[in-house]
Amino acid sequence: MSRSELDALARRWMTFWQGADLVDFTALHTPDFVDHAAAGRPSTREGFRDGVAALYRAFPDFHARIEDLVIDEAAAKVVVRWSATGRHAAPFMGVAATGLTLDFRGLEMLHCRDGRIAARWGEWDGESLLDQLRA
């Protein structure tokens, strides 16, 4: 994939993080997609989708912004540093809904193939979220 195709795919991928819309989810991820997150859920496309749906239930107005985008065209990988906000409206990480608007920060590395995401490695600042939930 070209640099511009990788850029466009990563930006399109980030749009599905804008408020509980999973319409493009299947189109964006290869059937053999692998999620390399340490989230305790299946590493499959369906497991990742379930995790995203759980996030949407807890934060229905979740809105992410791209802070930085780094592209390695030769490896077909994109790294996204992002920030987000969302109002805590349902249980999350074992904490009942607080109504608080939380700040999120994280990194995603996406391996792309044939115009879709084939693998994802993602990390976010869970400790900061717990601190905000306890406040």
Tab-separated table of C-alpha atoms in Angstrom, residues 13 16 19 23 25 28 41-42 49 63 71-72 77-78 88 97 101 103 108 125 128 135:
chain	number	residue	atom	x	y	z
A	13	TRP	CA	-10.197	3.627	10.949
A	16	PHE	CA	-15.222	4.485	13.593
A	19	GLY	CA	-19.531	7.668	18.865
A	23	VAL	CA	-21.083	0.214	10.465
A	25	PHE	CA	-16.058	-2.272	11.247
A	28	LEU	CA	-12.073	-2.056	7.778
A	41	ARG	CA	-10.614	-10.906	25.218
A	42	PRO	CA	-10.279	-13.148	22.148
A	49	ARG	CA	-15.463	-5.749	17.881
A	63	HIS	CA	-14.715	10.926	20.586
A	71	ILE	CA	3.644	5.761	8.582
A	72	ASP	CA	6.117	3.018	7.664
A	77	LYS	CA	2.248	-0.089	9.312
A	78	VAL	CA	0.780	3.057	10.815
A	88	HIS	CA	-18.957	7.453	31.652
A	97	ALA	CA	-21.418	4.746	35.753
A	101	THR	CA	-16.318	12.965	31.289
A	103	ASP	CA	-9.838	11.894	29.194
A	108	GLU	CA	-2.278	2.121	18.159
A	125	ASP	CA	-3.453	4.765	29.864
A	128	SER	CA	-5.143	7.358	34.421
A	135	ALA	CA	-11.983	10.946	41.755
